[in-house]
XYZ file of C-alpha atoms in Angstrom:
565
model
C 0.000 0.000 0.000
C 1.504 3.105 -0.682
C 1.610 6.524 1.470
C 0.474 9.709 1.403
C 1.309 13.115 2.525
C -1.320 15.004 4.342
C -2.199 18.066 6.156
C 0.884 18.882 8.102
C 3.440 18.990 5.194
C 6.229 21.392 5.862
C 7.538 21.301 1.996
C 11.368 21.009 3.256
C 11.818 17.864 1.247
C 13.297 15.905 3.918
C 11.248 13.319 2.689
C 12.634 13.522 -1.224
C 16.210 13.291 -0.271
C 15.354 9.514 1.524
C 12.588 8.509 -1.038
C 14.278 5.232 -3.159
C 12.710 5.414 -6.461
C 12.281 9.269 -6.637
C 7.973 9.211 -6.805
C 8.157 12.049 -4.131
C 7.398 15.302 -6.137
C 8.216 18.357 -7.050
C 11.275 17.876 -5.963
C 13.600 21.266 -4.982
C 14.967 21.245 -8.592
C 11.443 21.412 -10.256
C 9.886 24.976 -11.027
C 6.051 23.631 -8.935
C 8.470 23.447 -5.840
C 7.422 26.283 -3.246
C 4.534 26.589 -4.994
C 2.273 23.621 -3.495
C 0.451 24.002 -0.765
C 2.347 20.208 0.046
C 4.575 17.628 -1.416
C 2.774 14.536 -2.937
C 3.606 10.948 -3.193
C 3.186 9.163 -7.009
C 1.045 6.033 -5.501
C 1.677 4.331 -9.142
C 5.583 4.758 -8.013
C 5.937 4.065 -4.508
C 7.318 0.871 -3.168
C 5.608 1.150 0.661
C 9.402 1.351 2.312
C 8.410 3.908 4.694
C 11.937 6.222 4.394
C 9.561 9.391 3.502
C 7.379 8.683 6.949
C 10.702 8.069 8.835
C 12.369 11.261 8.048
C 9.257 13.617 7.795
C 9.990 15.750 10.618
C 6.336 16.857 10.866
C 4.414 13.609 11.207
C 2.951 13.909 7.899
C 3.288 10.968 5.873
C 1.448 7.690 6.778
C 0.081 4.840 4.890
C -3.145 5.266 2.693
C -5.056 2.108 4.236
C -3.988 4.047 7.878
C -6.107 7.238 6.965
C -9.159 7.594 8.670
C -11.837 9.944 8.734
C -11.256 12.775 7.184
C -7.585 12.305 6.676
C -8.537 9.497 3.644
C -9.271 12.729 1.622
C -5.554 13.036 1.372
C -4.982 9.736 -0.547
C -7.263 11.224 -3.263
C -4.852 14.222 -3.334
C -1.846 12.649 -3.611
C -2.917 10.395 -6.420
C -4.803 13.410 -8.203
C -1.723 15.854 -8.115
C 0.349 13.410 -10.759
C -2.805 13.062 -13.542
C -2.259 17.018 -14.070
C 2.088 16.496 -13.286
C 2.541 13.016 -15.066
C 6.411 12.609 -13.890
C 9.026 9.551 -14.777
C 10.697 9.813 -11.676
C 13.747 10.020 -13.600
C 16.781 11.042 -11.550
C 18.205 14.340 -11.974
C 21.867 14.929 -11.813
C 23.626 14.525 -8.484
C 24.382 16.989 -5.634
C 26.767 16.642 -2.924
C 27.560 18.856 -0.271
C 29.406 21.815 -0.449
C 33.049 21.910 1.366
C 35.853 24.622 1.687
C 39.456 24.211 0.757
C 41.528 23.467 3.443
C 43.856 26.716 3.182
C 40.478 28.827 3.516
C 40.918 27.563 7.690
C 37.758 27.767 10.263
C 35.439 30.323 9.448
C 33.914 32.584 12.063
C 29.896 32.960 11.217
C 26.915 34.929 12.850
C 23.655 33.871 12.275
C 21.165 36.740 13.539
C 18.249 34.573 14.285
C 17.006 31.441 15.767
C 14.052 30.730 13.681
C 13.828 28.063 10.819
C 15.516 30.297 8.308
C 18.363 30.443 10.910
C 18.138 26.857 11.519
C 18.297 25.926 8.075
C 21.520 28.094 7.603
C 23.267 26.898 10.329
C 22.630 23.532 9.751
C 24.246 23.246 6.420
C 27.189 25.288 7.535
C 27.753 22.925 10.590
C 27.375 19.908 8.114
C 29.069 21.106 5.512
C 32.327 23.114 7.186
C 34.361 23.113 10.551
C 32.974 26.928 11.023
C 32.664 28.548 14.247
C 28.452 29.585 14.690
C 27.076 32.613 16.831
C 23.627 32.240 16.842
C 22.362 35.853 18.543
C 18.345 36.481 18.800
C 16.593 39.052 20.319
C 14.315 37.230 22.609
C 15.331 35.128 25.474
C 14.305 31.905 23.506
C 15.136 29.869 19.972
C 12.120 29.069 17.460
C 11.085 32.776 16.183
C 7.698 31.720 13.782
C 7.944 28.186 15.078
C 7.675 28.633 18.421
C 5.248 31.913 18.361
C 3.691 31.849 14.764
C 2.582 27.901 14.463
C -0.791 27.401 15.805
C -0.686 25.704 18.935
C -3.637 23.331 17.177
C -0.816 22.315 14.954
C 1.379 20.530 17.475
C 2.767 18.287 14.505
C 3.876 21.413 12.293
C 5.929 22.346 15.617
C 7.863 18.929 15.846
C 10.360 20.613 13.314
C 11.700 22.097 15.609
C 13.303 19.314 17.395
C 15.503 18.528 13.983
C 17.198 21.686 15.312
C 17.784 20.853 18.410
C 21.087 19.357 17.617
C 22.108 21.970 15.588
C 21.269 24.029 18.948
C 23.477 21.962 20.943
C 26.386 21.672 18.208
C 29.532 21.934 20.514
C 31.083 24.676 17.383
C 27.953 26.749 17.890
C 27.949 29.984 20.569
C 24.397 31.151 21.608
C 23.212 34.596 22.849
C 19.444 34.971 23.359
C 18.013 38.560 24.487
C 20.541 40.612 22.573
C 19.066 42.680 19.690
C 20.880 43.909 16.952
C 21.275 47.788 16.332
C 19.751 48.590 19.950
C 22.472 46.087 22.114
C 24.931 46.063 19.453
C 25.494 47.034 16.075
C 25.885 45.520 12.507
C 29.753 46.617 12.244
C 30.586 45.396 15.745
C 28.952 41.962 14.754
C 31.066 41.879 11.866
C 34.176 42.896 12.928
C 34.147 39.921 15.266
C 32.929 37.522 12.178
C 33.942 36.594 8.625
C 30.364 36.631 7.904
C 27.293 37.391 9.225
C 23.798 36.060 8.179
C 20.392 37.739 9.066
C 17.712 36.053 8.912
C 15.004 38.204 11.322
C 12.237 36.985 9.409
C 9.532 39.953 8.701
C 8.132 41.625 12.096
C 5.771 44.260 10.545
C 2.259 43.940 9.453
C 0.672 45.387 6.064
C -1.674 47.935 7.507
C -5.010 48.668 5.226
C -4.707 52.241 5.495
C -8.791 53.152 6.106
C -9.822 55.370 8.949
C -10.253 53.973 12.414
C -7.851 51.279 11.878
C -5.549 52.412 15.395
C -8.889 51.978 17.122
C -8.252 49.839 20.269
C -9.900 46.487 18.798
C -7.955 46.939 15.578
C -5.224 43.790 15.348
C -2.843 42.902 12.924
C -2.828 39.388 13.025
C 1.009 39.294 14.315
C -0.200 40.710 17.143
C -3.567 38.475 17.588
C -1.203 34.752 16.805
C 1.218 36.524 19.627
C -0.987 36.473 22.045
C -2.463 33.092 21.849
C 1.317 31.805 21.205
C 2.963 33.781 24.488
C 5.307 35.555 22.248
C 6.849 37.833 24.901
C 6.171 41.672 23.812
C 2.764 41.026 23.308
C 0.567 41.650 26.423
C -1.876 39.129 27.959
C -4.782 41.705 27.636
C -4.111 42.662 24.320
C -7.202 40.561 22.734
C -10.825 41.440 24.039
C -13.580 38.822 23.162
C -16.315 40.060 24.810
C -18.497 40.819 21.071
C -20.291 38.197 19.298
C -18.965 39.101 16.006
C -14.856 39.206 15.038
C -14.052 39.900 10.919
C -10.745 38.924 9.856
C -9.565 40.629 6.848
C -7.910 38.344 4.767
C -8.085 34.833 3.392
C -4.862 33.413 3.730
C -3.869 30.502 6.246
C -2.849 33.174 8.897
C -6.640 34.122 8.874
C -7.635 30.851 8.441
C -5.725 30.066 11.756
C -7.099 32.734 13.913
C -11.028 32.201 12.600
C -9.939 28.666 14.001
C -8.507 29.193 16.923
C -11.754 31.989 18.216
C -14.306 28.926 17.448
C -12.060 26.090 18.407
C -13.646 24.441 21.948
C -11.481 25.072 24.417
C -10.984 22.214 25.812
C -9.349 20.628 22.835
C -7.099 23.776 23.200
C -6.282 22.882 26.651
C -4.000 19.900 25.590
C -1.934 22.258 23.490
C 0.768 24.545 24.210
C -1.804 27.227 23.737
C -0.636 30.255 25.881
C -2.421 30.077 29.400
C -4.185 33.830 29.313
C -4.965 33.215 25.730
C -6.842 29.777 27.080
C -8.377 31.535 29.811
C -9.834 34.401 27.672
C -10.950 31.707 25.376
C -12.885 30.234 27.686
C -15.090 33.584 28.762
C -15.127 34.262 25.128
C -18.982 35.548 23.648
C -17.759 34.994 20.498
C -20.155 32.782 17.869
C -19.156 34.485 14.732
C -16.185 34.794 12.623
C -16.287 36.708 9.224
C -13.322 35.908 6.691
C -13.104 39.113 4.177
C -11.955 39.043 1.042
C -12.035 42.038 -1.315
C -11.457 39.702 -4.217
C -13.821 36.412 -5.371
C -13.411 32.475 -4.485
C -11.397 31.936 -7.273
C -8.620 33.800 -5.656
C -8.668 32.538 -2.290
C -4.829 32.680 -0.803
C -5.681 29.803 1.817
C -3.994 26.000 1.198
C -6.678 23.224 0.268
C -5.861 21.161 3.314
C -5.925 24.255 5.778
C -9.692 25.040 4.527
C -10.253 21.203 4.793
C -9.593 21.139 8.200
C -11.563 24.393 9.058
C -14.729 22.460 7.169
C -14.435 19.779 9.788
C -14.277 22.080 12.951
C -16.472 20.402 15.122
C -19.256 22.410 16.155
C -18.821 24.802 13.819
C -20.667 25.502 10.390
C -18.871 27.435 7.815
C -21.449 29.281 5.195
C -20.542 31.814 2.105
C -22.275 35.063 2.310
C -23.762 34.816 -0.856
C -23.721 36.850 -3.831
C -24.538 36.759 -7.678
C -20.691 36.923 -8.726
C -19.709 34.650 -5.419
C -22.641 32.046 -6.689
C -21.694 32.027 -10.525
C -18.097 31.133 -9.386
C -18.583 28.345 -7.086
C -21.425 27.120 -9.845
C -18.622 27.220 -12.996
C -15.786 25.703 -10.588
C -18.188 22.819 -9.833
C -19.549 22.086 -13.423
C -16.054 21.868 -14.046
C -14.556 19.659 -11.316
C -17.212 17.338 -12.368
C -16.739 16.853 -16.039
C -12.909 16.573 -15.287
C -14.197 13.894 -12.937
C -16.042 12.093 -15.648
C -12.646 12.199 -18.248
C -10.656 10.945 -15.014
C -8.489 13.795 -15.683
C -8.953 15.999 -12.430
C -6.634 18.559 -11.606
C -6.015 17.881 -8.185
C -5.330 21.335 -7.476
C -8.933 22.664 -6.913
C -9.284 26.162 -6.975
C -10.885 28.286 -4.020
C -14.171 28.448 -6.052
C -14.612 24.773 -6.084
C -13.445 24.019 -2.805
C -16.708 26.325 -1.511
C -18.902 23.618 -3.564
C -21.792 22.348 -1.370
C -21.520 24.957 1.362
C -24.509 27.318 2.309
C -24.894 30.059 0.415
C -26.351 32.406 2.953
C -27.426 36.275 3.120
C -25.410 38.090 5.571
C -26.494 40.618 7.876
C -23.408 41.923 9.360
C -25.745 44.961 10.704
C -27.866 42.546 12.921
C -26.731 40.093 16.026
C -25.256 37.057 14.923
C -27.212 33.756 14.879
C -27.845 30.782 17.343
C -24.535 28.965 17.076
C -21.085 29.270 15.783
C -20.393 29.658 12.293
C -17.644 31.058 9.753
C -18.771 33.260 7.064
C -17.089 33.686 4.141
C -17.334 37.268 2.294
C -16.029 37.635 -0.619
C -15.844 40.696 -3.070
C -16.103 42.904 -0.056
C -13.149 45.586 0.871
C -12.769 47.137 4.061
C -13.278 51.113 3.972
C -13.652 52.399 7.401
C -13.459 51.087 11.386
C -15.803 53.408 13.483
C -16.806 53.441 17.353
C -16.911 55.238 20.454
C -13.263 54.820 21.986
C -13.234 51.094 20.458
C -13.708 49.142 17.550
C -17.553 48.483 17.467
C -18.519 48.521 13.327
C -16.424 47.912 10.418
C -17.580 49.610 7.367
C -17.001 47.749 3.951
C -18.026 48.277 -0.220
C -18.526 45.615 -2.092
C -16.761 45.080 -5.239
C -16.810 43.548 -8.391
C -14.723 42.055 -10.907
C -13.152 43.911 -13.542
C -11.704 43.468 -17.120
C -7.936 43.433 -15.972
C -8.777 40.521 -13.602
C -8.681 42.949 -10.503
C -11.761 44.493 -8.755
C -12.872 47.633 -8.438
C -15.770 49.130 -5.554
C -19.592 49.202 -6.487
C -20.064 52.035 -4.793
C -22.756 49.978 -2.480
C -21.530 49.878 1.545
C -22.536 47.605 4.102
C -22.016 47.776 8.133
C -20.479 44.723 9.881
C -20.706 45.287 13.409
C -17.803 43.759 15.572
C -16.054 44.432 18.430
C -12.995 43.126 17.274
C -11.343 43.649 13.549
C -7.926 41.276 12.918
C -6.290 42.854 9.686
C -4.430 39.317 8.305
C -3.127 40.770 4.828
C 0.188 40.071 5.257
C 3.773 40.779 6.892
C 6.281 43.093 5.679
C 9.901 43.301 6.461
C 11.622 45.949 8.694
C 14.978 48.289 8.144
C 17.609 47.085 9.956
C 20.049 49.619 11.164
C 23.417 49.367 9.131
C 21.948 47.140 6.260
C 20.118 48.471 3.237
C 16.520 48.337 2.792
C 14.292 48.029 -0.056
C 11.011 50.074 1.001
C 9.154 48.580 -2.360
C 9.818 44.864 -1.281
C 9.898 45.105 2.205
C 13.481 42.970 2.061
C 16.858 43.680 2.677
C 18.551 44.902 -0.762
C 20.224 41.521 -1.686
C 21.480 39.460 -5.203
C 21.292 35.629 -4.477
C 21.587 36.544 -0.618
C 24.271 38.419 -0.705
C 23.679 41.897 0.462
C 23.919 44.807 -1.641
C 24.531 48.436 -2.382
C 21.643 49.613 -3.917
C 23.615 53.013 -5.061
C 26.238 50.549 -6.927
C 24.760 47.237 -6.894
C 27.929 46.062 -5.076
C 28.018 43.401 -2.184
C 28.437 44.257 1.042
C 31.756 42.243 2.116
C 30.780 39.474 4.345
C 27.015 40.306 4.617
C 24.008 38.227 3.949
C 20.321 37.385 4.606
C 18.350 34.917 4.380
C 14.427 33.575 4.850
C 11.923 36.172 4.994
C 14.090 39.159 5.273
C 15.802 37.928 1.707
C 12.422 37.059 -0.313
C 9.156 38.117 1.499
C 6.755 36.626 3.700
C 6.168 34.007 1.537
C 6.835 30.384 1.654
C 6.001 27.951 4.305
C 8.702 26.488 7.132
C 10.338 24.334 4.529
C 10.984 27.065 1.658
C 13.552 28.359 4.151
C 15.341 25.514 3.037
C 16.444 26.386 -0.360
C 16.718 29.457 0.965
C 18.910 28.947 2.907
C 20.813 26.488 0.892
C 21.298 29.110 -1.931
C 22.468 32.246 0.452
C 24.826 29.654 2.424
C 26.359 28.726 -1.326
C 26.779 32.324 -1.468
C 28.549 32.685 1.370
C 30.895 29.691 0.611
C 31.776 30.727 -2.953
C 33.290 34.113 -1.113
C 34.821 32.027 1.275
C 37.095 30.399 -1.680
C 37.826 33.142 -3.249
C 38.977 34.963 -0.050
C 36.342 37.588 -0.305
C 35.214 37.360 2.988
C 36.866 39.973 5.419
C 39.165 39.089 8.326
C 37.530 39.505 11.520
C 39.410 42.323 14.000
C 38.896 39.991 16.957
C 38.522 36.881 18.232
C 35.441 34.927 19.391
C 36.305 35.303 23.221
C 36.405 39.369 22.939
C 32.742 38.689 21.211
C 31.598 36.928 24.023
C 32.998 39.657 26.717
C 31.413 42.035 24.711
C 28.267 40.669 24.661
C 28.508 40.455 28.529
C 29.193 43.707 28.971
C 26.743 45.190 26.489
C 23.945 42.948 27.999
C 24.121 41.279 31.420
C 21.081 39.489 31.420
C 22.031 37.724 27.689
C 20.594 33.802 27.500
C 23.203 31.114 26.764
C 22.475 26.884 25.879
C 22.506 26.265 29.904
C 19.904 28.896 30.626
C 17.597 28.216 27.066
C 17.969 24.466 28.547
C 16.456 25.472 32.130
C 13.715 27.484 30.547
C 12.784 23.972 28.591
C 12.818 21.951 31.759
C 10.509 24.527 33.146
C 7.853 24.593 30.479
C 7.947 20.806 30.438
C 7.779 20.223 33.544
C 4.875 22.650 34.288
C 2.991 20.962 30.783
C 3.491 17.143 32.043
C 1.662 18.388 35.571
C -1.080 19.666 33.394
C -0.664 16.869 29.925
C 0.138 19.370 27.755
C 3.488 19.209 25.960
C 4.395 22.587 27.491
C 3.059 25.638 29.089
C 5.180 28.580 28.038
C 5.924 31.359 29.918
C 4.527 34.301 28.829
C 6.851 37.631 29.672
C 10.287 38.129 28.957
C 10.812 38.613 32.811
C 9.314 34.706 33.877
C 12.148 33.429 31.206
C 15.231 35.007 32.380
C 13.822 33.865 35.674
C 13.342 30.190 34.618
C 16.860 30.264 33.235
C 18.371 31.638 36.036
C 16.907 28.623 38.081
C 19.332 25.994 36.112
């Protein structure tokens, strides 16, 4: 019987590298990679060995006659994805990794960082080099999007996390949590103590929608709003109110996706997760029974991943509707007449567009003006854009126009306004990237100015000497866990070609007058021993409860768990 890749898929191709007969596609080399909402396994192909389930380091490839429930959908999938990809499985030409010549000696590296980006990069430099890794991050612990972006209903996704653990522990790699570049140190001090230094800090800002009202207290990004239910440290435990019926999320991506779930999610079934204790608690007083997904755009455009929407389908309790709407209607209507006759040539797609994935769901009128009713549902809106947030001293209404397609595939406003009343509006349209002080910053991308991951002069489209970035920072918030990868993978290739040509500068001082630096600039800094104490603790305090952990919540409760080693 053959297996199958399902929900949880992190897309780092851990699972290609192991695969025997190559039926594990697309592969890093293929142009669908980073494209795919998952990886998918050619059932024709593969020979039931179980490598791919052994070194998926999410949990997401079992056996097809072991899916049950809902999960069998996934079979389906993966057999459906290769009748629109037919692939040979031929093998492509070989890679090995990359090494330095001896001459070039041990190389010195800082990796600004400690999410999967980060762990990525320093991972293939420990494997592939003897170099020397400071790993420096601005909060007291490791993980950055893993540890406080992953829902905590996705306990699987998070197990990635433990494939870094011995890069963590790697006796050639220095740690210093709490220290923030350009505030505790700056960019020229961390390279004048480095051949290199990597950044990958990820993108910290939200896209705001730029409408009236929108600094109303009530008003979220969703960075803020996946914070708070993940304990990331500089978000407060108040910060979320849920005492309205009604909460619109504006957006339609898997971030939104993930915080409709999470409000409507019982909270008991949150209570075995590493969900953050305030967030649980609030939770649990919650009034709200309805979520509103907005979209300004139609079905057909939908930014969410098939299995994510699956899963929110099958939220027990929970009925998910489509506000409906002539344009909204027609859509879903053409996407299903066509899924069907593609059904009937046994030539489906596999890759089902957002129209056809709304196919047999409600098609309700929605009366965002009135109370919500009995229950808890999700409503989708689509073709509706957000135009103003109004109240007195809080978020209470969200104003929006509907809109309509137009002839250059975008959509433009009908001039006709509805009122959505809500006491809580979570704006989930994206991330963006943030300057960095002594690096170069592309304001229309929201990256740091780079070629290939090197980082450039934008005045002279030079490299900066020993300079580099990486995940988020280098391409956009885009990509799941695994794209950092690649990512990584090209900007540490980068790094390594300088290294043979002896581009890379030589550092001014040595790795001990780093570390007394570091000291000095910042007492309180976290090292391994400390991180390590602060993992006992929120294991210790999860087993008492059966949860795998129960974080601690301020930045003050860590530095005290690590002092307690």
């Amino acid at each position: 019987m053959a297996y199958a890749i399902t929900q949880t898929c992190c897309n780092d191709a851990s699972c290609v590298s192991v695969c025997p007969v190559n039926c594990i596609h697309p592969t890093p080399d293929e142009p669908e990679f980073g494209t795919t909402d998952t990886l998918y396994i050619d059932p024709r192909a593969c020979i039931d060995c179980g490598a791919c389930a052994d070194a998926c380091p999410v949990d997401a490839v079992f056996p097809v006659d072991r899916l049950r429930g809902p999960d069998t959908v996934f079979g389906d999938l993966n057999r459906d994805w290769f009748r629109d990809h037919p692939n040979d499985h031929a093998w492509g030409a070989p890679s090995f990794p990359r090494s330095l010549p001896a001459e070039v000696g041990a190389l010195r590296i800082a990796v600004v960082g400690t999410g999967p980006s980060a762990g990525y990069t320093a991972q293939e430099l420990l494997r592939g080099t003897s170099a020397e890794i400071t790993m420096i991050d601005r909060l007291p612990v490791t993980g950055g999007l893993l540890r406080h972006g992953v829902a905590p209903d996705h306990q699987s996704t998070k197990r990635i996390a433990e494939s870094f653990a011995s890069v963590f522990h790697d006796p050639r790699l220095r740690m210093h949590l709490n220290v923030e570049i350009g505030t505790d140190l700056t960019h020229q001090e961390l390279a004048a103590h480095h051949h290199a230094v990597v950044y990958a800090v990820g993108a910290a800002a939200d896209r705001r929608l730029g409408i009236p009202g929108e600094d109303l207290p009530g008003s979220l990004p969703a960075t803020a709003f996946v914070g708070w239910y993940n304990a990331e440290p500089t978000v407060p435990a108040d910060a979320v109110e849920l005492s309205a019926e009604r909460v619109v999320v504006v957006g339609n991506g898997n971030v939104a996706v993930d915080v409709a779930r999470i409000l409507l999610t019982d909270p008991d079934r949150l209570a075995a997760t590493d969900i953050a204790d305030h967030a649980l608690a609030a939770l649990r007083r919650s009034r709200v029974r309805e979520v509103v997904l907005l979209a300004r755009r139609g079905p057909g455009q939908a930014a969410w991943s098939r299995a994510e929407f699956l899963a929110l389908r099958r939220l027990p309790g929970v009925e998910v509707v489509v506000a409906d709407h002539p344009e909204v209607r027609a859509a879903i209507e053409a996407a299903a007449a066509e899924a069907e006759a593609e059904a009937e040539a046994e030539a489906g797609s596999g890759t089902a567009s957002g129209a056809a994935l709304l196919a047999g769901l409600p098609l309700v009128p929605h009366d965002g003006d009135a109370a919500p009713g009995p229950g808890r549902r999700i409503v989708l809106r689509f073709l509706s854009a957000p135009v103003e947030l109004s109240g007195e001293g809080r978020v209470e209404a969200l104003t929006v126009e509907r809109t309509a397609p137009a002839a250059d595939g975008r959509v433009e406003g009908t001039g006709v306004r509805d009122v959505l009343r809500a006491g809580l509006v979570v704006r989930s349209i994206g991330h963006r990237g943030v300057p960095l002080p002594g690096l170069p910053f592309d304001e229309r991308t929201g990256t740091v100015a780079h070629r290939a991951g090197r980082v450039v002069d934008p005045a002279t489209g030079r490299p900066l000497p020993g300079t580099y970035v990486v995940g988020w920072a280098k391409r956009g918030p885009s990509g799941g866990i695994g794209a950092n990868r690649a990512c990584a993978r090209e900007t540490v290739g980068a790094l390594l070609d300088d290294a043979t040509a002896r581009a890379l500068p030589v550092p001014e001082a040595g790795r001990g007058d780093f570390e007394r630096l570091v000291r000095k600039r910042r007492p309180d800094a976290v090292g391994l021993r400390e991180l390590r104490a602060v993992d006992r603790a929120e294991r210790e305090r999860g087993e008492a409860e059966g949860r795998p952990r129960v974080k601690l919540a301020t930045v003050a409760e860590l530095l005290a768990a690590g002092l307690r080693r």
